[in-house]
Short mmCIF file of C-alpha atoms and ligand atoms in Angstrom, two decimals:
data_model
loop_
_atom_site.label_atom_id
_atom_site.label_comp_id
_atom_site.label_asym_id
_atom_site.label_seq_id
_atom_site.Cartn_x
_atom_site.Cartn_y
_atom_site.Cartn_z
CA MET R 122 -11.62 2.54 -30.12
CA SER R 123 -8.01 3.44 -30.76
CA ASP R 124 -8.91 5.13 -34.03
CA GLY R 125 -10.63 8.02 -32.18
CA ALA R 126 -8.74 11.30 -32.21
CA ALA R 127 -7.51 12.50 -28.81
CA ASP R 128 -9.62 15.64 -28.89
CA GLU R 129 -12.75 13.85 -30.03
CA GLN R 130 -15.72 14.60 -27.75
CA VAL R 131 -17.83 11.84 -26.27
CA VAL R 132 -20.98 11.84 -24.17
CA MET R 133 -20.88 10.09 -20.81
CA ALA R 134 -23.61 8.48 -18.73
CA VAL R 135 -23.84 7.31 -15.11
CA ASP R 136 -25.66 4.14 -14.09
CA ASP R 137 -27.44 5.24 -10.91
CA THR R 138 -27.85 1.70 -9.65
CA ARG R 139 -24.09 1.12 -9.53
CA CYS R 140 -22.69 4.54 -8.56
CA ILE R 141 -21.31 4.62 -5.00
CA GLY R 142 -20.97 8.40 -4.93
CA GLY R 143 -17.27 8.66 -4.18
CA GLY R 144 -16.84 11.60 -6.49
CA GLN R 145 -13.80 10.53 -8.53
CA CYS R 146 -15.67 11.76 -11.62
CA GLU R 147 -16.44 15.13 -10.05
CA LEU R 148 -12.77 15.52 -9.18
CA LEU R 149 -11.54 14.75 -12.67
CA ALA R 150 -14.28 16.49 -14.68
CA PRO R 151 -16.13 18.98 -12.46
CA ASP R 152 -17.92 20.55 -15.43
CA VAL R 153 -19.49 17.28 -16.41
CA PHE R 154 -20.23 15.40 -13.18
CA GLU R 155 -21.73 16.33 -9.88
CA VAL R 156 -22.50 14.13 -6.89
CA ASP R 157 -25.92 15.03 -5.55
CA ASP R 158 -25.69 15.91 -1.87
CA ASP R 159 -29.03 14.29 -1.04
CA THR R 160 -28.93 11.07 -3.01
CA GLY R 161 -25.16 10.50 -2.98
CA ILE R 162 -25.33 9.60 -6.66
CA ALA R 163 -23.34 11.25 -9.44
CA ALA R 164 -25.23 12.87 -12.25
CA VAL R 165 -24.06 14.10 -15.61
CA THR R 166 -24.65 17.81 -15.88
CA ALA R 167 -25.69 18.75 -19.39
CA PRO R 168 -24.47 18.18 -21.96
CA GLY R 169 -22.02 15.59 -20.63
CA LEU R 170 -19.40 16.19 -23.30
CA LEU R 171 -15.87 15.12 -22.53
CA ASP R 172 -12.70 14.66 -24.53
CA ARG R 173 -11.86 11.06 -25.20
CA VAL R 174 -8.62 10.98 -23.22
CA THR R 175 -10.28 12.22 -20.02
CA ALA R 176 -13.21 9.92 -20.69
CA LEU R 177 -10.98 6.86 -20.90
CA GLU R 178 -9.16 7.83 -17.74
CA LEU R 179 -12.52 8.20 -16.01
CA LEU R 180 -13.70 4.78 -17.11
CA ASP R 181 -10.60 3.49 -15.40
CA ARG R 182 -11.00 5.56 -12.24
CA CYS R 183 -14.69 5.11 -11.54
CA PRO R 184 -14.51 2.41 -8.89
CA SER R 185 -17.99 1.00 -9.37
CA GLY R 186 -18.05 0.76 -13.16
CA ALA R 187 -21.03 3.15 -13.21
CA ILE R 188 -19.68 5.37 -15.98
CA SER R 189 -20.01 4.52 -19.63
CA PHE R 190 -20.12 6.15 -23.03
CA ALA R 191 -23.68 7.20 -23.69
CA GLN R 192 -23.04 7.80 -27.36
CA PRO R 193 -20.30 9.24 -29.51
CA ALA R 194 -20.66 12.98 -29.97
CA PRO R 195 -22.21 14.13 -33.21
CA MET U 108 0.83 -32.05 -3.60
CA SER U 109 4.57 -31.97 -4.23
CA THR U 110 6.74 -30.06 -1.83
CA GLY U 111 10.05 -29.87 -3.68
CA ALA U 112 11.28 -26.83 -5.59
CA GLY U 113 9.55 -27.98 -8.72
CA ASN U 114 7.37 -26.58 -11.43
CA GLY U 115 6.25 -23.42 -9.68
CA ALA U 116 2.47 -23.26 -9.92
CA ALA U 117 0.46 -24.18 -6.84
CA LEU U 118 3.50 -24.71 -4.66
CA ALA U 119 3.29 -23.03 -1.31
CA PRO U 120 4.32 -22.13 1.20
CA ARG U 121 7.96 -21.87 0.54
CA SER U 122 9.45 -20.00 3.36
CA PRO U 123 8.55 -17.69 4.77
CA ASP U 124 4.84 -18.36 5.16
CA VAL U 125 3.16 -15.07 4.22
CA THR U 126 0.22 -15.81 6.53
CA SER U 127 2.35 -16.23 9.63
CA SER U 128 1.89 -13.11 11.75
CA SER U 129 5.25 -13.50 13.47
CA VAL U 130 7.03 -13.23 10.10
CA TYR U 131 5.83 -9.64 9.90
CA ALA U 132 7.50 -8.68 13.14
CA ASP U 133 10.69 -8.50 11.04
CA GLY U 134 9.06 -6.83 8.05
CA VAL U 135 6.88 -7.65 5.05
CA PRO U 136 8.25 -10.76 3.25
CA TYR U 137 8.69 -8.87 -0.04
CA ASP U 138 11.10 -11.44 -1.51
CA ARG U 139 8.57 -14.20 -1.12
CA PHE U 140 5.92 -12.03 -2.80
CA ALA U 141 8.34 -11.37 -5.69
CA GLU U 142 8.68 -15.14 -6.13
CA MET U 143 4.93 -15.55 -6.19
CA ARG U 144 4.54 -12.72 -8.74
CA ALA U 145 7.05 -14.50 -10.95
CA THR U 146 5.10 -17.76 -10.71
CA PRO U 147 2.76 -18.23 -13.70
CA GLY U 148 -0.94 -18.39 -12.83
CA LEU U 149 -2.05 -18.09 -9.21
CA VAL U 150 -0.34 -19.69 -6.23
CA TRP U 151 -2.43 -21.96 -4.00
CA HIS U 152 -1.44 -21.20 -0.43
CA PRO U 153 -2.38 -23.59 2.38
CA TYR U 154 -4.12 -21.95 5.30
CA GLY U 155 -5.63 -23.80 8.24
CA GLU U 156 -7.43 -26.89 6.97
CA ASP U 157 -7.91 -25.40 3.54
CA GLY U 158 -6.16 -22.62 1.66
CA PHE U 159 -6.57 -19.67 -0.68
CA TRP U 160 -5.50 -18.43 -4.08
CA ALA U 161 -2.80 -15.81 -3.59
CA VAL U 162 -3.25 -12.90 -6.00
CA THR U 163 0.05 -11.04 -6.02
CA ARG U 164 0.24 -9.14 -9.33
CA HIS U 165 -1.15 -5.62 -9.81
CA GLU U 166 -3.17 -6.57 -12.88
CA GLU U 167 -5.04 -9.42 -11.22
CA ILE U 168 -5.65 -7.44 -8.00
CA ARG U 169 -7.39 -4.90 -10.23
CA LEU U 170 -9.48 -7.55 -11.93
CA VAL U 171 -10.61 -9.19 -8.68
CA SER U 172 -11.47 -5.84 -7.08
CA ARG U 173 -13.59 -4.75 -10.02
CA GLN U 174 -15.69 -7.88 -10.40
CA PRO U 175 -17.66 -8.00 -7.15
CA GLU U 176 -20.30 -10.23 -8.78
CA ILE U 177 -17.70 -13.01 -9.05
CA TYR U 178 -15.48 -12.12 -6.08
CA SER U 179 -17.85 -11.53 -3.19
CA SER U 180 -17.19 -9.59 0.01
CA ALA U 181 -20.30 -10.90 1.76
CA VAL U 182 -19.54 -14.63 1.63
CA GLY U 183 -17.27 -15.86 4.43
CA HIS U 184 -15.29 -12.85 5.53
CA THR U 185 -12.89 -10.31 4.04
CA ASN U 186 -10.00 -11.49 6.21
CA LEU U 187 -8.15 -14.77 5.81
CA TRP U 188 -10.03 -16.61 8.49
CA ASP U 189 -13.70 -17.52 8.24
CA LEU U 190 -16.29 -16.32 10.69
CA GLU U 191 -19.20 -18.42 11.80
CA ALA U 192 -22.47 -17.35 10.20
CA ASP U 193 -23.93 -15.70 13.33
CA ALA U 194 -20.74 -13.74 13.96
CA LEU U 195 -20.60 -12.59 10.37
CA GLU U 196 -24.20 -11.40 10.47
CA ALA U 197 -23.78 -9.54 13.75
CA ARG U 198 -20.65 -7.76 12.57
CA ARG U 199 -21.63 -7.08 8.98
CA SER U 200 -20.67 -3.62 7.84
CA LEU U 201 -19.66 -1.85 4.61
CA ILE U 202 -16.57 -3.95 4.11
CA ASP U 203 -18.29 -7.33 4.12
CA THR U 204 -21.42 -6.48 2.15
CA ASP U 205 -22.24 -6.87 -1.56
CA ALA U 206 -24.60 -4.84 -3.74
CA PRO U 207 -27.39 -3.85 -3.36
CA ASP U 208 -26.94 -3.47 0.44
CA HIS U 209 -23.43 -2.21 -0.04
CA THR U 210 -24.48 0.44 -2.54
CA ARG U 211 -27.20 1.72 -0.19
CA LEU U 212 -24.93 1.87 2.87
CA ARG U 213 -22.00 3.33 1.01
CA ARG U 214 -24.04 6.14 -0.53
CA LEU U 215 -25.26 7.20 2.90
CA VAL U 216 -21.73 8.06 3.92
CA ALA U 217 -20.03 8.63 0.56
CA ARG U 218 -21.19 12.23 0.30
CA ALA U 219 -19.21 13.20 3.37
CA PHE U 220 -16.04 11.75 1.85
CA THR U 221 -16.06 13.14 -1.69
CA PRO U 222 -12.93 15.16 -2.54
CA LYS U 223 -15.07 18.30 -2.66
CA ASN U 224 -16.52 17.82 0.81
CA ILE U 225 -13.28 16.60 2.36
CA ARG U 226 -11.52 19.80 1.31
CA ARG U 227 -13.77 21.72 3.70
CA TRP U 228 -11.89 20.12 6.58
CA GLU U 229 -8.45 21.30 5.52
CA HIS U 230 -8.29 24.06 8.09
CA THR U 231 -9.23 21.70 10.93
CA VAL U 232 -6.66 19.12 9.82
CA ARG U 233 -4.03 21.86 9.58
CA SER U 234 -4.56 23.13 13.10
CA ILE U 235 -4.56 19.63 14.63
CA THR U 236 -1.38 18.77 12.72
CA GLY U 237 0.42 22.01 13.52
CA GLN U 238 -0.28 21.60 17.21
CA LEU U 239 1.07 18.04 17.33
CA LEU U 240 4.19 19.00 15.35
CA ASP U 241 4.92 21.99 17.57
CA GLU U 242 4.65 19.80 20.66
CA PHE U 243 7.05 17.30 19.12
CA ILE U 244 9.53 20.01 18.15
CA ASP U 245 9.40 21.48 21.67
CA ALA U 246 10.14 18.06 23.14
CA GLY U 247 12.95 17.57 20.59
CA GLU U 248 12.49 13.81 20.50
CA GLY U 249 10.06 11.07 21.33
CA ASP U 250 8.07 8.13 20.06
CA TRP U 251 6.73 9.33 16.71
CA VAL U 252 3.76 6.94 16.82
CA GLU U 253 2.54 8.01 20.23
CA SER U 254 3.30 11.71 19.72
CA VAL U 255 2.03 12.36 16.19
CA ALA U 256 1.06 9.39 14.04
CA ALA U 257 -1.58 7.96 16.39
CA PRO U 258 -3.29 11.11 17.69
CA LEU U 259 -3.50 12.85 14.31
CA PRO U 260 -5.97 10.60 12.45
CA ILE U 261 -8.15 9.85 15.46
CA ARG U 262 -8.53 13.52 16.32
CA VAL U 263 -9.45 14.27 12.73
CA ILE U 264 -12.09 11.56 12.38
CA LEU U 265 -13.61 12.35 15.77
CA THR U 266 -13.97 15.97 14.71
CA LEU U 267 -15.71 14.94 11.47
CA LEU U 268 -18.04 12.60 13.35
CA GLY U 269 -18.87 15.28 15.88
CA VAL U 270 -17.47 13.61 19.00
CA PRO U 271 -16.96 16.25 21.71
CA VAL U 272 -13.29 17.00 22.45
CA GLU U 273 -13.62 15.95 26.09
CA ASP U 274 -14.57 12.40 25.01
CA SER U 275 -11.72 11.91 22.59
CA ALA U 276 -9.31 10.38 25.13
CA TYR U 277 -11.89 7.66 25.86
CA LEU U 278 -12.38 6.93 22.16
CA VAL U 279 -8.63 6.84 21.56
CA GLU U 280 -8.40 4.26 24.35
CA LEU U 281 -11.13 2.13 22.76
CA SER U 282 -9.51 2.40 19.36
CA ASN U 283 -6.18 1.24 20.80
CA HIS U 284 -7.86 -1.84 22.25
CA LEU U 285 -9.34 -2.61 18.84
CA VAL U 286 -5.88 -2.42 17.25
CA GLU U 287 -4.70 -4.97 19.81
CA GLY U 288 -7.57 -7.16 18.68
CA THR U 289 -5.98 -7.46 15.21
CA THR U 290 -2.83 -9.09 16.64
CA ASP U 291 -2.06 -12.26 18.56
CA ARG U 292 -1.53 -10.34 21.77
CA PRO U 293 -4.02 -10.88 24.57
CA THR U 294 -6.73 -8.26 24.82
CA LEU U 295 -9.32 -7.19 27.33
CA ALA U 296 -11.32 -9.44 29.64
CA ALA U 297 -14.60 -10.52 28.03
CA ASP U 298 -16.64 -8.45 30.48
CA ALA U 299 -14.58 -5.26 30.20
CA TYR U 300 -16.62 -2.07 29.73
CA GLY U 301 -19.68 -3.89 31.08
CA ASN U 302 -19.81 -6.08 27.99
CA THR U 303 -22.34 -8.93 28.10
CA THR U 304 -22.20 -9.90 24.41
CA ASP U 305 -20.26 -12.99 23.36
CA PRO U 306 -16.97 -11.43 22.15
CA ARG U 307 -17.16 -13.71 19.10
CA LEU U 308 -20.03 -11.59 17.85
CA LEU U 309 -18.11 -8.34 18.23
CA PRO U 310 -15.76 -6.77 15.69
CA PHE U 311 -12.16 -7.84 16.49
CA ASN U 312 -13.62 -10.13 19.19
CA SER U 313 -13.16 -7.12 21.41
CA PRO U 314 -15.33 -5.88 24.29
CA ALA U 315 -14.08 -2.44 23.27
CA SER U 316 -16.41 -2.81 20.29
CA HIS U 317 -19.33 -3.07 22.70
CA ALA U 318 -18.22 0.14 24.37
CA LEU U 319 -17.89 1.84 21.00
CA PHE U 320 -21.38 0.73 19.97
CA THR U 321 -22.84 2.07 23.21
CA TYR U 322 -21.04 5.35 22.80
CA GLY U 323 -22.20 5.66 19.19
CA GLU U 324 -25.80 5.03 20.18
CA GLN U 325 -25.70 7.67 22.91
CA LEU U 326 -24.14 10.22 20.62
CA GLY U 327 -26.73 9.34 17.99
CA ASP U 328 -29.56 9.99 20.47
CA GLN U 329 -28.07 13.37 21.31
CA ARG U 330 -27.79 14.37 17.67
CA ARG U 331 -31.31 13.21 16.98
CA ALA U 332 -32.44 15.69 19.64
CA GLU U 333 -30.03 18.44 18.61
CA PRO U 334 -28.80 18.08 15.02
CA GLN U 335 -25.36 19.46 14.17
CA ASP U 336 -23.29 19.79 11.00
CA ASP U 337 -21.50 16.48 11.49
CA LEU U 338 -21.44 12.91 10.28
CA VAL U 339 -23.31 11.37 13.18
CA THR U 340 -26.23 13.73 12.55
CA MET U 341 -26.18 12.72 8.90
CA LEU U 342 -26.30 9.05 9.83
CA VAL U 343 -29.09 9.27 12.40
CA GLN U 344 -31.19 11.29 10.00
CA ALA U 345 -30.73 8.53 7.43
CA ALA U 346 -31.65 5.99 10.10
CA ASP U 347 -34.88 7.82 10.91
CA ASP U 348 -35.74 8.16 7.26
CA GLY U 349 -37.73 4.95 6.77
CA ASP U 350 -35.72 1.85 5.99
CA ARG U 351 -32.52 3.49 4.78
CA LEU U 352 -30.39 2.54 7.76
CA ARG U 353 -31.23 -0.06 10.38
CA PRO U 354 -30.08 0.46 13.99
CA GLU U 355 -27.48 -2.32 13.84
CA GLU U 356 -26.25 -0.88 10.56
CA TYR U 357 -25.88 2.52 12.20
CA ARG U 358 -23.72 1.19 15.01
CA ASN U 359 -21.58 -0.91 12.68
CA LEU U 360 -21.05 2.14 10.47
CA PHE U 361 -20.15 4.31 13.44
CA HIS U 362 -17.71 1.63 14.53
CA ILE U 363 -16.05 1.28 11.13
CA LEU U 364 -15.76 5.05 10.74
CA VAL U 365 -13.99 5.39 14.08
CA PHE U 366 -11.70 2.47 13.40
CA ALA U 367 -10.98 2.12 9.68
CA GLY U 368 -9.05 5.32 9.31
CA ASN U 369 -6.93 5.11 12.43
CA GLU U 370 -4.50 2.24 12.31
CA THR U 371 -4.21 2.72 8.54
CA THR U 372 -3.43 6.42 8.46
CA ARG U 373 -1.19 6.07 11.50
CA THR U 374 0.78 3.42 9.61
CA ALA U 375 1.17 5.60 6.52
CA ILE U 376 2.30 8.56 8.64
CA THR U 377 4.81 6.40 10.50
CA HIS U 378 6.32 4.55 7.53
CA GLY U 379 6.28 7.77 5.52
CA VAL U 380 8.25 9.74 8.05
CA MET U 381 10.61 6.80 8.62
CA ALA U 382 11.25 6.65 4.85
CA LEU U 383 11.89 10.39 4.70
CA ALA U 384 14.31 10.13 7.64
CA ASP U 385 16.08 7.17 6.03
CA HIS U 386 16.28 8.96 2.66
CA PRO U 387 17.12 12.55 3.64
CA GLU U 388 17.89 13.41 0.00
CA GLN U 389 14.25 12.64 -0.86
CA TRP U 390 12.95 14.94 1.89
CA GLN U 391 15.36 17.61 0.65
CA ARG U 392 13.74 17.41 -2.78
CA VAL U 393 10.36 18.11 -1.20
CA LEU U 394 11.76 20.99 0.85
CA ASP U 395 13.21 22.50 -2.34
CA ASP U 396 10.11 21.98 -4.45
CA ARG U 397 6.71 21.95 -2.75
CA SER U 398 5.01 20.66 -5.87
CA LEU U 399 6.50 17.31 -4.87
CA VAL U 400 4.29 17.08 -1.76
CA GLU U 401 1.45 15.32 -3.57
CA PRO U 402 3.58 12.80 -5.47
CA ALA U 403 5.50 12.21 -2.22
CA VAL U 404 2.23 11.35 -0.49
CA GLU U 405 1.31 8.85 -3.21
CA GLU U 406 4.78 7.33 -2.89
CA ILE U 407 4.38 7.06 0.88
CA LEU U 408 1.09 5.25 0.34
CA ARG U 409 2.67 2.83 -2.13
CA TRP U 410 5.71 2.35 0.09
CA SER U 411 3.79 1.77 3.31
CA THR U 412 0.78 -0.25 2.07
CA PRO U 413 -0.92 -0.05 5.51
CA VAL U 414 -3.47 -2.75 4.64
CA LEU U 415 -1.51 -5.76 3.42
CA HIS U 416 -4.37 -7.77 1.96
CA MET U 417 -8.12 -8.18 1.57
CA ARG U 418 -9.94 -11.37 0.78
CA ARG U 419 -12.85 -12.18 -1.52
CA THR U 420 -14.74 -15.46 -2.00
CA THR U 421 -15.85 -16.72 -5.40
CA THR U 422 -19.60 -16.94 -6.05
CA GLY U 423 -19.10 -19.65 -8.70
CA PRO U 424 -16.42 -21.25 -10.83
CA THR U 425 -14.22 -18.80 -12.70
CA GLU U 426 -10.77 -18.35 -14.15
CA LEU U 427 -8.00 -15.88 -13.39
CA ALA U 428 -4.52 -15.65 -14.91
CA GLY U 429 -5.16 -18.98 -16.59
CA THR U 430 -5.91 -20.67 -13.27
CA ALA U 431 -9.29 -22.33 -12.76
CA ILE U 432 -10.97 -21.32 -9.50
CA GLU U 433 -13.87 -23.22 -7.96
CA GLY U 434 -16.92 -21.57 -6.46
CA GLY U 435 -16.64 -20.81 -2.74
CA GLN U 436 -12.85 -20.54 -2.74
CA LYS U 437 -10.90 -17.82 -1.03
CA VAL U 438 -9.03 -15.33 -3.20
CA VAL U 439 -6.62 -13.07 -1.33
CA MET U 440 -5.30 -9.86 -2.88
CA TRP U 441 -1.88 -8.92 -1.53
CA TYR U 442 -1.72 -5.16 -2.01
CA ALA U 443 1.78 -5.11 -0.52
CA SER U 444 2.85 -7.22 -3.48
CA GLY U 445 0.88 -5.31 -6.12
CA ASN U 446 2.61 -2.15 -4.90
CA ARG U 447 6.01 -3.68 -5.67
CA ASP U 448 5.01 -5.14 -9.04
CA GLU U 449 7.90 -4.63 -11.46
CA ALA U 450 5.48 -4.90 -14.40
CA VAL U 451 3.86 -1.62 -13.30
CA PHE U 452 6.39 0.36 -11.27
CA ASP U 453 9.86 1.37 -12.47
CA ASP U 454 12.42 0.37 -9.88
CA PRO U 455 9.73 -0.65 -7.37
CA THR U 456 12.08 -1.06 -4.42
CA ALA U 457 13.24 2.57 -4.64
CA PHE U 458 11.54 5.25 -2.52
CA ASP U 459 11.13 8.10 -5.02
CA VAL U 460 9.10 11.18 -4.05
CA GLY U 461 9.06 12.28 -7.68
CA ARG U 462 7.52 9.06 -9.03
CA VAL U 463 5.31 10.12 -11.91
CA ASP U 464 3.15 7.16 -12.81
CA ASN U 465 2.03 5.73 -9.49
CA PRO U 466 -1.21 3.71 -9.68
CA HIS U 467 -0.62 2.15 -6.25
CA GLN U 468 -3.16 -0.12 -4.58
CA ALA U 469 -2.84 1.09 -1.01
CA PHE U 470 -6.57 1.94 -1.03
CA GLY U 471 -7.45 -1.28 -2.86
CA GLY U 472 -7.53 -2.25 -6.50
CA GLY U 473 -10.61 -0.17 -7.41
CA GLY U 474 -14.15 -1.50 -7.40
CA PRO U 475 -16.97 -0.53 -5.07
CA HIS U 476 -15.05 -1.17 -1.84
CA LEU U 477 -12.25 1.24 -2.74
CA CYS U 478 -11.31 2.93 0.51
CA LEU U 479 -14.03 5.36 1.57
CA GLY U 480 -11.54 7.54 3.41
CA ALA U 481 -8.94 7.78 0.64
CA PHE U 482 -9.25 11.53 0.18
CA LEU U 483 -9.32 12.18 3.90
CA ALA U 484 -6.15 10.13 4.38
CA ARG U 485 -4.52 11.95 1.48
CA LEU U 486 -5.49 15.30 2.94
CA GLU U 487 -3.95 14.35 6.30
CA LEU U 488 -0.70 13.26 4.66
CA ILE U 489 -0.49 16.29 2.37
CA VAL U 490 -1.08 18.69 5.25
CA LEU U 491 1.45 16.84 7.41
CA LEU U 492 4.23 17.15 4.82
CA GLN U 493 3.36 20.80 4.14
CA GLU U 494 3.41 21.68 7.83
CA MET U 495 6.68 19.80 8.34
CA ALA U 496 8.21 21.63 5.37
CA ASP U 497 6.94 25.01 6.62
CA ARG U 498 8.78 24.36 9.86
CA GLY U 499 11.90 23.12 8.04
CA LEU U 500 11.55 20.01 10.18
CA ARG U 501 14.11 17.26 9.64
CA LEU U 502 13.88 14.05 11.63
CA ARG U 503 16.21 11.18 12.31
CA ARG U 504 15.62 7.77 13.82
CA THR U 505 17.21 7.22 17.19
CA GLY U 506 16.28 3.56 17.54
CA ASP U 507 14.52 0.63 15.95
CA ALA U 508 10.88 0.52 15.00
CA VAL U 509 8.80 -2.06 16.85
CA ARG U 510 6.43 -3.62 14.34
CA VAL U 511 2.94 -5.03 14.86
CA PRO U 512 3.15 -8.81 14.37
CA SER U 513 0.22 -8.96 11.94
CA ASN U 514 -0.28 -10.36 8.43
CA PHE U 515 -3.10 -7.88 7.88
CA VAL U 516 -1.81 -4.44 8.83
CA ASN U 517 1.71 -3.15 8.19
CA GLY U 518 1.64 -1.44 11.58
CA VAL U 519 4.36 0.06 13.74
CA LEU U 520 3.91 0.17 17.52
CA SER U 521 6.66 2.66 18.23
CA VAL U 522 9.68 4.31 16.66
CA PRO U 523 11.91 6.80 18.45
CA MET U 524 12.69 9.93 16.42
CA ALA U 525 14.57 13.13 17.12
CA VAL U 526 14.51 16.58 15.56
CA VAL U 527 17.71 17.25 13.61
CA ALA U 528 18.95 20.55 14.98
C1 LIG P 72 -3.63 5.67 4.56
C2 LIG P 72 -4.79 5.40 5.08
C3 LIG P 72 -5.73 4.32 4.60
C4 LIG P 72 -5.48 3.18 3.89
C5 LIG P 72 -4.15 2.68 3.37
C6 LIG P 72 -6.76 2.50 3.72
C7 LIG P 72 -6.91 1.30 3.03
C8 LIG P 72 -8.12 0.69 2.78
C9 LIG P 72 -8.29 -0.52 2.01
C10 LIG P 72 -7.17 -1.33 1.36
C11 LIG P 72 -9.61 -0.80 1.97
C12 LIG P 72 -10.27 -2.01 1.30
C13 LIG P 72 -10.47 -1.75 -0.17
C14 LIG P 72 -11.09 -2.92 -0.89
O1 LIG P 72 -11.53 -3.90 -0.26
O2 LIG P 72 -11.16 -2.85 -2.14
C15 LIG P 72 -10.29 0.23 2.73
C16 LIG P 72 -11.65 0.29 2.94
C17 LIG P 72 -12.25 1.23 3.76
N1 LIG P 72 -11.67 2.32 4.35
FE1 LIG P 72 -9.72 2.84 4.25
N2 LIG P 72 -7.74 3.23 4.32
C18 LIG P 72 -7.16 4.36 4.86
C19 LIG P 72 -7.80 5.37 5.52
C20 LIG P 72 -9.15 5.44 5.79
C21 LIG P 72 -9.81 6.52 6.47
C22 LIG P 72 -9.15 7.81 6.95
C23 LIG P 72 -11.11 6.17 6.59
C24 LIG P 72 -12.11 7.06 7.26
C25 LIG P 72 -13.33 6.90 7.41
C26 LIG P 72 -11.28 4.86 5.94
C27 LIG P 72 -12.46 4.14 5.84
C28 LIG P 72 -12.62 2.99 5.10
C29 LIG P 72 -13.90 2.29 4.97
C30 LIG P 72 -15.20 2.68 5.61
C31 LIG P 72 -13.65 1.19 4.12
C32 LIG P 72 -14.68 0.16 3.64
C33 LIG P 72 -15.23 0.61 2.33
C34 LIG P 72 -16.18 -0.35 1.67
O3 LIG P 72 -16.07 -1.58 1.87
O4 LIG P 72 -17.06 0.13 0.94
N3 LIG P 72 -10.07 4.45 5.47
N4 LIG P 72 -9.36 1.15 3.20
S1 LIG P 73 -16.67 7.97 -10.06
FE1 LIG P 73 -18.26 6.45 -10.52
S2 LIG P 73 -18.94 5.68 -8.55
FE2 LIG P 73 -17.78 7.55 -8.16
S3 LIG P 73 -19.33 9.16 -8.08
FE3 LIG P 73 -18.59 9.11 -10.18
S4 LIG P 73 -19.97 7.70 -11.19
FE4 LIG P 73 -20.31 7.38 -9.04
#
């Protein structure tokens, strides 16, 4: 993992069975995540691209462990 | 088990006993926690007939918080003492629930507490805060807890819930009785407020909980008839929407929302302002540079750690910090200790409003139970410091703080303060 360049883009995913809808992701990356007002679950708004540094910080901040790397960006 | 000052691991309690409520009347036993952090592995701490594993380092508090499958909130209780099964069931709320029930309940309220939605309340928080500060400045001195720290959070949460202003005095009274219920001091008579439920089955063993339930139900009925843009309306709509929220879940949620943010935020506001009065050079830095308000708030949260610990119970055998833990054992995370962990914080005993890297655990160590109200509490503290700075308000202590004798909350009952002319 440490060999990835800091500006490398990664694609993120949210596990909707774990998400508790607290919105830490929306706060840190508003262009990528949005908590749905009706379901209280975060969704990745297309295309879910994020730089690796922010992505790693988010993995740490998401309290429920709902966020993961979907796939490395092409 | 040996009692001498021997090989470290599994030796406790040395003095003072960190579970003794009276110890906290003189302050958090930080030195004892430092000893436990320095002890390899986990420390087994006797408690009642049994005991618990004391988790005192930042790293392991994080690990326990983030593995709810192993460290359960639903088994036993999330406080040190166990509840009997019927009491636990009757009181069950967000805090003592595991997934999937926890996820369902938490999502119902989470939307209202996202940073984005909390920001909508800034104006309301600002006007409540400004009014309380102006009253304090006019008086020139007084008990900071009674004048500002206590009324501020309760007025804010009641506004969010949609409780009419004219009822807030009654709810403040109930909330104060619940705070009493967390200490060793005697509380209300069992039949107070027309209570007929066995107090054992009520949160904090308090008849005030019965009164709060009744109030919540009545307000819920009103909102069902006439929906408003408030939290109670949101909850009753969820309750009416099939099986999303059962009636007893509604009243437990209403109860926790009224209570959870009060004593805690009050404590942060009190310790924070005491720290700023005791370290006037730190407050001067904030006055000179408003960009320090937010880091100052995080430092106040670290410094005050309003909730001293939370407990989990293992669902099976596991291992932590090289220590083997059996299934069904209590594991207690001491946030007050994690927030002074020298492995994470530079100079942890210094109060530094400019602290840059500050991953404090005042709201818990992460994981699904991370404080629901974290952004609301932050907003209240940020607005408070901004409004104090706008008024050029400097405070000094004119007497000693009277602390709550509790091993669970780092509370302050009263502290006299005066405006520095
Ligand atoms: C400075 C103020 C506050 C502090 C220090 C604080 C601290 C905490 C802590 C330590 C937890 C347990 C975390 C865990 O078990 O992992 C918690 C949970 C909780 N807090 Fe706060 N809190 C504060 C303010 C608030 C406010 C304003 C509310 C308003 C509604 C609130 C509502 C809750 C609720 C509902 C829970 C249970 C969450 C769950 O189990 O899912 N708190 N808080
Ligand atoms: S941070 Fe995690 S739990 Fe919170 S809303 Fe985003 S995905 Fe859900």
